[in-house]
Amino acid sequence: MKKLANKEQQIMELFWQNGPMFVRDLMEKYDEPRPHVNTLSTMVRILERKGFLDHKQFGNTYQYFPIISEEDYARQSLSGVIKNYFDNSYLNAVSTFIQEEKISLDELKALIHQVEDQQ
């Protein structure tokens, strides 16, 4: 799965929060200054080509909807980070968090207990 650019992620977050929308509905979700409708329409079509959105046709207009959940995207993005930056090792990732004090020993112990309880 492709990574979302910042503007694409912003659009997808609006779809994940609001569900199916027409481009004009999406436009209303933006604060001023809003992007131009043609720009927004182009971005939505790009997201559809990338496999993030699909559409239903209503006359001569389209209602777009997400075909990947936010959770699935986050999960796949995390897997990509682990693969690309931690030699595909979750242990290396956790070790880095510990070394950089991003996770405490107590948090690590709680995580171990959580994993043990799930087995």
PDB file of N, CA and C in Angstrom, residues 22 54-58 61-65:
ATOM      1  N   PHE A  22     -19.822  13.652  -1.134  1.00  0.00           N
ATOM      2  CA  PHE A  22     -19.580  14.245  -2.430  1.00  0.00           C
ATOM      3  C   PHE A  22     -18.454  15.255  -2.254  1.00  0.00           C
ATOM      4  N   ASP A  54     -13.368   4.756  -3.215  1.00  0.00           N
ATOM      5  CA  ASP A  54     -14.156   4.298  -4.356  1.00  0.00           C
ATOM      6  C   ASP A  54     -15.349   5.235  -4.453  1.00  0.00           C
ATOM      7  N   HIS A  55     -16.198   5.041  -5.429  1.00  0.00           N
ATOM      8  CA  HIS A  55     -17.333   5.950  -5.575  1.00  0.00           C
ATOM      9  C   HIS A  55     -18.584   5.226  -6.042  1.00  0.00           C
ATOM     10  N   LYS A  56     -19.719   5.882  -5.782  1.00  0.00           N
ATOM     11  CA  LYS A  56     -21.012   5.513  -6.345  1.00  0.00           C
ATOM     12  C   LYS A  56     -21.448   6.690  -7.196  1.00  0.00           C
ATOM     13  N   GLN A  57     -22.027   6.380  -8.355  1.00  0.00           N
ATOM     14  CA  GLN A  57     -22.471   7.451  -9.227  1.00  0.00           C
ATOM     15  C   GLN A  57     -23.940   7.770  -8.961  1.00  0.00           C
ATOM     16  N   PHE A  58     -24.231   9.044  -8.848  1.00  0.00           N
ATOM     17  CA  PHE A  58     -25.589   9.546  -8.699  1.00  0.00           C
ATOM     18  C   PHE A  58     -25.793  10.569  -9.806  1.00  0.00           C
ATOM     19  N   THR A  61     -22.848  13.030 -10.871  1.00  0.00           N
ATOM     20  CA  THR A  61     -21.934  13.325  -9.770  1.00  0.00           C
ATOM     21  C   THR A  61     -21.578  12.040  -9.033  1.00  0.00           C
ATOM     22  N   TYR A  62     -20.496  12.097  -8.272  1.00  0.00           N
ATOM     23  CA  TYR A  62     -19.989  10.916  -7.583  1.00  0.00           C
ATOM     24  C   TYR A  62     -19.929  11.147  -6.081  1.00  0.00           C
ATOM     25  N   GLN A  63     -20.341  10.118  -5.348  1.00  0.00           N
ATOM     26  CA  GLN A  63     -20.178  10.120  -3.903  1.00  0.00           C
ATOM     27  C   GLN A  63     -19.026   9.180  -3.587  1.00  0.00           C
ATOM     28  N   TYR A  64     -18.015   9.692  -2.926  1.00  0.00           N
ATOM     29  CA  TYR A  64     -16.809   8.917  -2.623  1.00  0.00           C
ATOM     30  C   TYR A  64     -16.876   8.368  -1.202  1.00  0.00           C
ATOM     31  N   PHE A  65     -16.231   7.218  -1.012  1.00  0.00           N
ATOM     32  CA  PHE A  65     -16.199   6.594   0.302  1.00  0.00           C
ATOM     33  C   PHE A  65     -14.887   5.829   0.475  1.00  0.00           C
TER      34      PHE A  65
END
